[in-house]
């Protein structure tokens, strides 16, 4: 029998607001000292009252609008009651009955994945388990950091699709500047729910028993854990047994999921409206339009525009879209090209610039970022550099040398060329003279070539290039050398 997986995602995202969700403490994910960013409110002391962080609400709505959500006119916070040592109040302020954003979608590979809701809550503290100790420590710096939760409908059908959704969401969150969304830092945490049921390719006839997977802190883990879980559940179902509804954890080192606890239900949490916070009245057109106007061009729009405007292939477009800063730099470089050029020449410059940015510049950028202050190459200089290569003023070999010099000092390329005497030699008479000198010094190689040894030819080209310190135009060297050798007796 064939089984069809049905997958939904719950994704938690720490918002990059200045302060915490309900108090004035700094939202500082890089805090080094435990319990340094805390106050009586985020510690849940008796008598304290929370105040809603406006910016967190705004960022959540912005995300919702970017995901085609509806924003209900009224929204409210609720208490989710449970005890855990990292939860000082004994409850978490979350949203259950009236979330901020509902009924959206995100398109992945032409398929609409519905977003059930995006709501806002507060993060918990963090437990630290010192190695070998028989106690645990608690750090409340994270307690009360605004946490946005996105819940999809179970519209995903494979591990790859789930991974793509999470990756695209991360890009959108970064474009919107609502979160760093770094999975390794825990700024974005993915939970998967997955069930298997008999069914054909696209749709299961009826949903099976749902299992949740937690502790996924990389895209790789999302994909691997789903693949593993599909196989595990398939094996259980094929042997005629039943899948247990439970929460499982992903053990990355072993590549398996393990049972953590049986599934809890919403009613276990005794949700009720948070009495210390007012109901939010948001759905006014003015407020939403204001936020809508702040939404920048999103990754998918950028892909389409880059393909059309610059005629780049899909792979290069993806590099520029996923590396937002590089994409922005690329556009600045393009705007520096002479505007009156023919379309053909402009596109050929763009293609060349793309290659140098993606292969050579990204290679040099290993340790620094293009937005760092110590990145010294201006778009103007980069455009000039590309034009020099395109017009044959410098060879591709010399180009690498010039680029690393530009990277090191920020000097403009024509200055470097002049100072180091690097202009490409294209004058045939000059090249001919050098070739004759090289042949005179390497008579044996020249004779070997006459006997049909192609290696000897490559050797002689190498000698000419060395003689000119790589400045001779390689194409001219090649055909001139062949011509001279052939004519030799
Ligand atoms: Zn606080």
Coordinates of C-alpha atoms and ligand atoms in Angstrom, one line a residue:
X1 CA 0.0 0.0 0.0
X2 CA 1.1 3.6 -0.7
X3 CA 1.3 6.1 2.1
X4 CA 1.1 9.8 1.6
X5 CA 2.7 12.1 4.2
X6 CA 0.8 15.2 5.3
X7 CA 3.0 17.8 6.9
X8 CA 2.4 21.1 8.8
X9 CA 4.9 23.5 10.4
X10 CA 4.9 25.6 13.5
X11 CA 7.7 28.2 13.3
X12 CA 8.8 30.4 16.2
X13 CA 10.7 33.6 15.4
X14 CA 12.3 35.9 17.9
X15 CA 11.6 39.5 16.8
X16 CA 14.5 42.0 16.7
X17 CA 12.7 44.7 18.7
X18 CA 14.8 47.0 21.0
X19 CA 12.9 46.0 24.1
X20 CA 11.1 42.9 25.4
X21 CA 7.5 42.0 24.8
X22 CA 5.9 43.4 28.0
X23 CA 8.6 45.3 29.8
X24 CA 11.4 47.9 29.1
X25 CA 14.3 45.4 29.4
X26 CA 16.6 45.2 26.4
X27 CA 15.9 42.5 23.9
X28 CA 19.6 41.6 23.7
X29 CA 20.2 38.1 22.3
X30 CA 24.0 38.6 22.6
X31 CA 23.9 39.2 26.4
X32 CA 26.9 37.4 27.9
X33 CA 26.1 37.6 31.6
X34 CA 23.1 35.4 32.7
X35 CA 20.2 37.3 34.3
X36 CA 21.5 40.7 33.3
X37 CA 18.6 41.7 31.1
X38 CA 15.7 41.2 33.6
X39 CA 13.3 43.1 35.8
X40 CA 10.3 42.4 38.1
X41 CA 7.9 42.3 35.1
X42 CA 9.7 39.6 33.0
X43 CA 10.4 37.7 36.3
X44 CA 6.7 37.7 37.0
X45 CA 6.9 39.2 40.4
X46 CA 3.5 39.8 42.1
X47 CA 1.9 43.1 41.6
X48 CA 3.7 43.9 38.3
X49 CA 1.7 44.7 35.1
X50 CA 2.7 44.0 31.5
X51 CA 2.6 46.7 28.7
X52 CA 2.3 45.6 25.1
X53 CA 5.3 46.3 22.8
X54 CA 3.9 48.3 19.9
X55 CA 6.9 47.5 17.7
X56 CA 6.4 43.8 18.2
X57 CA 2.8 44.0 17.1
X58 CA 3.8 46.0 14.1
X59 CA 6.5 43.6 13.0
X60 CA 4.0 40.7 13.4
X61 CA 1.4 42.4 11.3
X62 CA 4.0 43.3 8.7
X63 CA 5.0 39.6 8.5
X64 CA 1.3 38.7 8.2
X65 CA 0.7 41.2 5.4
X66 CA 3.8 39.9 3.5
X67 CA 2.3 36.4 3.8
X68 CA -1.1 37.5 2.4
X69 CA -2.9 37.2 5.7
X70 CA -6.1 38.9 6.9
X71 CA -5.7 41.2 9.9
X72 CA -8.8 41.0 12.0
X73 CA -10.1 44.2 13.5
X74 CA -9.7 43.0 17.0
X75 CA -7.0 40.9 18.6
X76 CA -6.3 39.7 22.1
X77 CA -3.7 38.1 24.3
X78 CA -4.4 34.9 26.3
X79 CA -2.8 33.1 29.2
X80 CA -1.4 29.7 28.5
X81 CA -1.1 28.0 31.9
X82 CA 1.7 25.5 32.6
X83 CA 4.6 25.2 35.0
X84 CA 8.2 24.9 33.9
X85 CA 11.3 26.2 35.7
X86 CA 12.1 28.5 32.8
X87 CA 8.7 30.2 33.0
X88 CA 8.7 32.5 36.0
X89 CA 5.1 33.6 35.9
X90 CA 3.7 30.0 35.8
X91 CA 1.9 31.0 32.5
X92 CA 2.9 32.4 29.2
X93 CA 1.2 35.3 27.6
X94 CA 0.3 34.1 24.1
X95 CA -2.6 34.4 21.7
X96 CA -5.1 31.6 21.3
X97 CA -8.6 33.0 20.6
X98 CA -7.9 36.1 18.5
X99 CA -4.4 36.0 16.8
X100 CA -3.1 39.1 15.0
X101 CA -3.0 37.5 11.5
X102 CA -5.1 34.7 10.0
X103 CA -5.7 32.9 6.7
X104 CA -2.6 33.7 4.6
X105 CA -0.4 31.8 2.3
X106 CA 3.1 31.5 0.9
X107 CA 3.8 30.1 -2.6
X108 CA 6.5 27.5 -2.8
X109 CA 7.3 26.2 -6.3
X110 CA 4.0 27.4 -7.6
X111 CA 2.0 25.7 -4.8
X112 CA 0.1 27.7 -2.3
X113 CA 0.9 26.6 1.3
X114 CA -1.8 28.1 3.5
X115 CA -0.8 30.0 6.7
X116 CA -3.4 29.4 9.4
X117 CA -2.2 32.1 11.6
X118 CA 0.6 34.3 12.8
X119 CA 0.4 35.3 16.5
X120 CA 2.5 36.9 19.1
X121 CA 3.7 35.6 22.5
X122 CA 6.7 35.9 24.8
X123 CA 9.7 33.6 24.9
X124 CA 10.7 31.6 28.0
X125 CA 13.9 31.6 29.9
X126 CA 16.7 29.1 29.2
X127 CA 17.8 26.2 31.4
X128 CA 21.5 25.5 31.5
X129 CA 22.7 22.0 32.5
X130 CA 26.4 22.2 33.6
X131 CA 28.2 19.1 32.6
X132 CA 28.5 16.5 35.4
X133 CA 26.5 18.6 37.9
X134 CA 23.4 17.3 39.7
X135 CA 21.6 20.6 39.3
X136 CA 20.5 23.0 36.5
X137 CA 20.8 26.7 36.2
X138 CA 18.3 29.1 34.8
X139 CA 18.9 32.3 32.8
X140 CA 15.9 34.6 32.4
X141 CA 17.5 37.0 29.8
X142 CA 15.4 35.3 27.1
X143 CA 12.2 35.4 29.2
X144 CA 9.8 37.9 27.7
X145 CA 11.6 38.4 24.3
X146 CA 8.8 38.9 21.7
X147 CA 8.2 35.6 19.9
X148 CA 6.1 35.4 16.8
X149 CA 4.6 32.0 16.0
X150 CA 3.5 31.0 12.5
X151 CA 1.3 28.0 12.0
X152 CA 0.7 26.5 8.5
X153 CA -2.1 24.3 7.4
X154 CA -1.0 20.7 6.7
X155 CA -0.4 21.5 3.0
X156 CA 3.1 20.2 2.7
X157 CA 3.8 16.7 1.3
X158 CA 7.5 16.1 1.4
X159 CA 10.6 16.9 3.4
X160 CA 12.0 19.0 0.6
X161 CA 8.9 21.1 0.4
X162 CA 8.9 21.7 4.1
X163 CA 12.6 22.8 4.0
X164 CA 11.9 25.1 1.1
X165 CA 9.0 26.7 3.0
X166 CA 11.2 27.3 6.0
X167 CA 14.1 28.7 3.9
X168 CA 11.8 31.1 2.0
X169 CA 10.2 32.2 5.2
X170 CA 13.7 33.0 6.6
X171 CA 14.5 35.1 3.6
X172 CA 11.2 37.0 3.9
X173 CA 11.8 37.7 7.6
X174 CA 15.2 39.1 6.8
X175 CA 13.9 41.2 3.9
X176 CA 11.3 42.6 6.3
X177 CA 13.9 43.1 8.9
X178 CA 11.7 41.7 11.6
X179 CA 14.2 39.1 12.8
X180 CA 17.8 37.8 12.2
X181 CA 16.0 34.4 11.8
X182 CA 19.3 32.6 12.5
X183 CA 18.4 29.0 13.2
X184 CA 21.7 28.1 14.9
X185 CA 21.2 31.0 17.3
X186 CA 17.6 29.9 18.0
X187 CA 16.1 33.0 16.5
X188 CA 14.0 30.8 14.3
X189 CA 12.8 27.4 15.5
X190 CA 10.9 24.9 13.4
X191 CA 8.5 22.2 14.7
X192 CA 7.1 19.7 12.3
X193 CA 3.8 17.8 12.6
X194 CA 3.5 14.9 10.3
X195 CA 1.1 12.0 9.7
X196 CA 0.9 9.2 7.1
X197 CA -2.3 7.9 5.6
X198 CA -3.1 5.5 2.7
X199 CA -3.4 7.6 -0.4
X200 CA -2.3 8.4 -3.9
X201 CA 0.4 10.8 -5.0
X202 CA -0.9 14.2 -4.0
X203 CA -3.5 13.7 -1.3
X204 CA -4.1 11.3 1.5
X205 CA -7.7 10.2 1.7
X206 CA -8.0 10.7 5.5
X207 CA -5.4 12.1 7.9
X208 CA -3.5 9.7 10.0
X209 CA -2.2 10.1 13.6
X210 CA -0.1 13.2 14.0
X211 CA 3.4 13.1 15.4
X212 CA 5.3 16.3 16.3
X213 CA 9.0 16.7 15.9
X214 CA 10.9 19.3 18.0
X215 CA 14.5 20.4 18.5
X216 CA 15.1 21.2 14.8
X217 CA 17.8 23.8 14.6
X218 CA 18.9 23.7 11.0
X219 CA 17.2 23.3 7.6
X220 CA 19.1 20.1 7.2
X221 CA 17.5 18.8 10.4
X222 CA 14.0 19.7 9.2
X223 CA 14.5 17.7 6.0
X224 CA 16.3 14.7 7.5
X225 CA 13.9 14.4 10.4
X226 CA 10.9 14.3 8.1
X227 CA 12.5 11.8 5.8
X228 CA 13.3 9.6 8.9
X229 CA 9.8 10.0 10.4
X230 CA 8.1 9.1 7.1
X231 CA 10.1 5.8 7.0
X232 CA 9.4 5.1 10.7
X233 CA 5.7 5.6 10.4
X234 CA 5.5 3.7 7.2
X235 CA 7.2 0.7 8.8
X236 CA 4.7 0.8 11.7
X237 CA 1.7 1.0 9.5
X238 CA 2.9 -1.7 7.1
X239 CA 3.3 -4.1 10.0
X240 CA -0.4 -3.4 10.9
X241 CA 0.4 -1.5 14.1
X242 CA -0.8 2.0 15.1
X243 CA 1.3 5.2 15.2
X244 CA 1.1 6.8 18.7
X245 CA 0.2 10.5 18.9
X246 CA 3.2 12.0 20.6
X247 CA 6.0 14.6 20.6
X248 CA 9.4 13.4 19.4
X249 CA 12.8 15.0 19.5
X250 CA 15.4 14.9 16.8
X251 CA 18.8 13.6 17.7
X252 CA 21.0 15.1 15.0
X253 CA 24.1 13.0 15.8
X254 CA 22.2 9.7 15.4
X255 CA 19.9 10.9 12.7
X256 CA 16.8 9.6 14.5
X257 CA 13.7 10.9 16.3
X258 CA 13.0 9.7 19.8
X259 CA 9.8 9.8 21.9
X260 CA 9.7 12.7 24.3
X261 CA 6.2 12.8 25.7
X262 CA 2.6 12.1 24.7
X263 CA 0.9 15.0 23.0
X264 CA -0.8 17.6 25.1
X265 CA -4.0 19.3 24.0
X266 CA -5.1 22.9 24.0
X267 CA -7.5 22.2 26.9
X268 CA -4.5 21.1 29.0
X269 CA -3.4 24.7 29.1
X270 CA -6.6 26.3 30.4
X271 CA -6.4 29.2 28.0
X272 CA -8.2 32.4 29.1
X273 CA -8.1 36.0 28.0
X274 CA -5.2 37.9 29.7
X275 CA -6.9 40.1 32.2
X276 CA -3.9 42.5 32.5
X277 CA -3.9 43.5 28.9
X278 CA -6.5 45.5 26.8
X279 CA -8.0 44.1 23.6
X280 CA -6.2 45.4 20.6
X281 CA -8.2 47.4 18.0
X282 CA -6.0 47.2 14.9
X283 CA -7.8 46.6 11.8
X284 CA -8.1 50.2 10.8
X285 CA -7.3 50.9 7.1
X286 CA -4.9 53.7 8.0
X287 CA -2.8 51.7 10.4
X288 CA -2.6 48.7 8.0
X289 CA -1.8 50.9 5.0
X290 CA 1.0 52.5 6.8
X291 CA 2.5 49.1 7.6
X292 CA 1.9 47.9 4.0
X293 CA 3.8 50.8 2.6
X294 CA 6.8 49.7 4.6
X295 CA 7.0 46.3 3.0
X296 CA 10.0 46.2 0.7
X297 CA 10.3 44.2 -2.5
X298 CA 10.1 40.5 -1.4
X299 CA 12.3 37.7 -2.5
X300 CA 9.9 36.3 -5.1
X301 CA 9.3 39.7 -6.7
X302 CA 13.0 40.2 -6.8
X303 CA 13.6 36.9 -8.5
X304 CA 11.1 37.8 -11.3
X305 CA 12.5 41.3 -11.7
X306 CA 16.2 40.1 -11.8
X307 CA 15.3 37.5 -14.4
X308 CA 13.5 40.0 -16.6
X309 CA 15.6 43.1 -16.1
X310 CA 19.1 41.6 -16.2
X311 CA 18.4 38.4 -18.1
X312 CA 20.3 36.4 -15.5
X313 CA 20.0 32.6 -15.2
X314 CA 18.1 31.1 -12.3
X315 CA 21.2 30.0 -10.3
X316 CA 22.7 33.5 -10.3
X317 CA 19.4 35.1 -9.5
X318 CA 19.1 32.8 -6.5
X319 CA 22.6 33.9 -5.2
X320 CA 21.6 37.6 -5.5
X321 CA 18.2 37.0 -3.8
X322 CA 19.5 34.9 -1.0
X323 CA 22.5 37.1 -0.4
X324 CA 20.5 40.4 -0.2
X325 CA 23.5 42.6 0.3
X326 CA 25.3 41.2 -2.6
X327 CA 22.2 41.6 -4.8
X328 CA 21.9 45.3 -3.7
X329 CA 25.6 45.8 -4.5
X330 CA 25.2 44.2 -7.9
X331 CA 22.4 46.7 -8.7
X332 CA 24.6 49.6 -7.7
X333 CA 27.4 48.4 -9.9
X334 CA 25.0 48.0 -12.9
X335 CA 23.7 51.6 -12.3
X336 CA 27.3 52.8 -12.7
X337 CA 27.7 51.4 -16.3
X338 CA 27.5 54.0 -19.0
X339 CA 23.8 54.5 -19.6
X340 CA 24.0 55.2 -23.4
X341 CA 25.5 51.7 -24.2
X342 CA 23.7 49.4 -26.5
X343 CA 21.5 46.9 -24.8
X344 CA 23.7 44.1 -26.1
X345 CA 26.9 45.6 -24.6
X346 CA 25.1 46.4 -21.3
X347 CA 23.9 42.8 -20.9
X348 CA 27.3 41.5 -21.7
X349 CA 28.8 43.8 -19.0
X350 CA 26.1 42.7 -16.6
X351 CA 26.9 39.0 -17.3
X352 CA 30.6 39.7 -16.7
X353 CA 29.9 41.6 -13.5
X354 CA 27.7 38.8 -12.2
X355 CA 30.5 36.2 -12.8
X356 CA 33.1 38.4 -11.0
X357 CA 30.8 39.1 -8.1
X358 CA 29.7 35.6 -7.5
X359 CA 32.9 33.7 -8.1
X360 CA 35.8 36.1 -7.4
X361 CA 34.4 38.7 -5.0
X362 CA 32.5 36.2 -2.9
X363 CA 35.7 34.2 -2.7
X364 CA 37.5 37.3 -1.3
X365 CA 34.7 38.1 1.1
X366 CA 35.1 34.9 3.2
X367 CA 36.1 36.9 6.3
X368 CA 34.2 40.1 5.9
X369 CA 30.8 41.2 4.6
X370 CA 30.0 43.5 1.8
X371 CA 28.2 45.8 4.3
X372 CA 31.2 46.1 6.6
X373 CA 33.1 49.4 6.9
X374 CA 36.3 47.7 5.8
X375 CA 34.8 46.6 2.5
X376 CA 36.5 49.2 0.3
X377 CA 35.5 48.6 -3.3
X378 CA 33.0 51.2 -4.4
X379 CA 30.3 50.2 -6.9
X380 CA 31.8 52.8 -9.3
X381 CA 35.3 51.2 -9.1
X382 CA 33.8 47.8 -9.6
X383 CA 31.9 48.9 -12.7
X384 CA 35.1 50.4 -14.1
X385 CA 37.0 47.2 -13.3
X386 CA 34.4 45.2 -15.3
X387 CA 34.5 47.6 -18.2
X388 CA 38.3 47.3 -18.4
X389 CA 38.1 43.5 -18.6
X390 CA 35.3 43.7 -21.1
X391 CA 37.2 46.1 -23.4
X392 CA 40.3 43.9 -23.3
X393 CA 42.4 46.4 -21.4
X394 CA 43.3 43.8 -18.9
X395 CA 43.6 40.0 -19.2
X396 CA 41.5 37.8 -17.0
X397 CA 44.6 36.7 -15.2
X398 CA 45.7 40.2 -14.4
X399 CA 42.1 41.0 -13.4
X400 CA 42.3 38.6 -10.4
X401 CA 45.4 40.4 -9.3
X402 CA 43.8 43.8 -9.6
X403 CA 40.6 42.8 -7.9
X404 CA 42.5 41.5 -4.8
X405 CA 44.5 44.8 -4.8
X406 CA 41.2 46.7 -5.0
X407 CA 39.8 44.6 -2.2
X408 CA 42.9 45.3 0.0
X409 CA 43.3 49.0 -0.6
X410 CA 40.1 50.3 -2.2
X411 CA 42.2 51.9 -5.0
X412 CA 40.5 52.5 -8.3
X413 CA 41.5 49.9 -11.0
X414 CA 42.9 52.3 -13.6
X415 CA 45.2 53.7 -10.9
X416 CA 46.5 50.2 -10.0
X417 CA 47.0 49.4 -13.7
X418 CA 49.0 52.5 -14.2
X419 CA 51.0 52.2 -11.1
X420 CA 51.9 48.5 -11.6
X421 CA 52.1 48.7 -15.4
X422 CA 49.5 46.0 -15.9
X423 CA 47.9 47.1 -19.1
X424 CA 47.3 44.2 -21.4
X425 CA 49.7 43.8 -24.3
X426 CA 47.7 43.4 -27.5
X427 CA 50.1 44.9 -30.0
X428 CA 51.1 42.1 -32.4
X429 CA 54.5 43.5 -33.2
X430 CA 55.4 43.6 -29.5
X431 CA 54.1 40.1 -28.8
X432 CA 55.8 38.7 -31.9
X433 CA 59.1 40.1 -30.6
X434 CA 58.7 38.3 -27.3
X435 CA 57.7 35.1 -29.0
X436 CA 60.8 35.1 -31.1
X437 CA 62.9 35.6 -28.0
X438 CA 61.2 32.8 -26.2
X439 CA 61.7 30.4 -29.2
X440 CA 65.4 31.3 -29.5
X441 CA 65.8 30.4 -25.8
X442 CA 63.8 27.2 -26.1
X443 CA 64.8 25.6 -29.4
X444 CA 64.1 22.1 -28.1
X445 CA 60.5 22.8 -27.3
X446 CA 60.0 24.4 -30.7
X447 CA 61.4 21.3 -32.4
X448 CA 59.3 19.0 -30.2
X449 CA 56.2 21.0 -31.4
X450 CA 57.3 20.4 -35.0
X451 CA 57.4 16.7 -34.2
X452 CA 53.7 17.0 -33.1
X453 CA 54.0 17.4 -29.4
X454 CA 51.1 19.6 -28.3
X455 CA 52.6 19.8 -24.7
X456 CA 55.6 21.7 -26.1
X457 CA 53.1 24.3 -27.5
X458 CA 51.5 24.8 -24.1
X459 CA 55.0 25.1 -22.5
X460 CA 56.0 27.9 -25.0
X461 CA 52.7 29.8 -24.3
X462 CA 53.5 29.6 -20.6
X463 CA 57.0 31.0 -21.3
X464 CA 55.6 33.9 -23.2
X465 CA 53.0 34.7 -20.5
X466 CA 55.7 34.5 -17.8
X467 CA 58.0 36.8 -19.9
X468 CA 55.2 39.4 -20.0
X469 CA 54.1 38.8 -16.4
X470 CA 50.7 37.6 -17.6
X471 CA 50.0 40.8 -19.5
X472 CA 50.0 39.5 -23.0
X473 CA 46.6 38.8 -24.5
X474 CA 46.4 34.9 -24.4
X475 CA 44.4 34.6 -27.6
X476 CA 46.9 36.7 -29.6
X477 CA 49.8 34.8 -28.2
X478 CA 48.3 31.5 -29.1
X479 CA 47.6 32.2 -32.7
X480 CA 50.8 34.2 -33.3
X481 CA 52.9 31.4 -31.8
X482 CA 51.2 28.8 -33.9
X483 CA 51.7 30.9 -37.0
X484 CA 55.4 31.5 -36.3
X485 CA 56.2 27.9 -35.4
X486 CA 54.4 26.5 -38.5
X487 CA 56.4 28.9 -40.7
X488 CA 59.7 27.8 -39.1
X489 CA 61.9 25.4 -40.9
Ligands
LIG1 ZN1 12.0 42.9 32.1

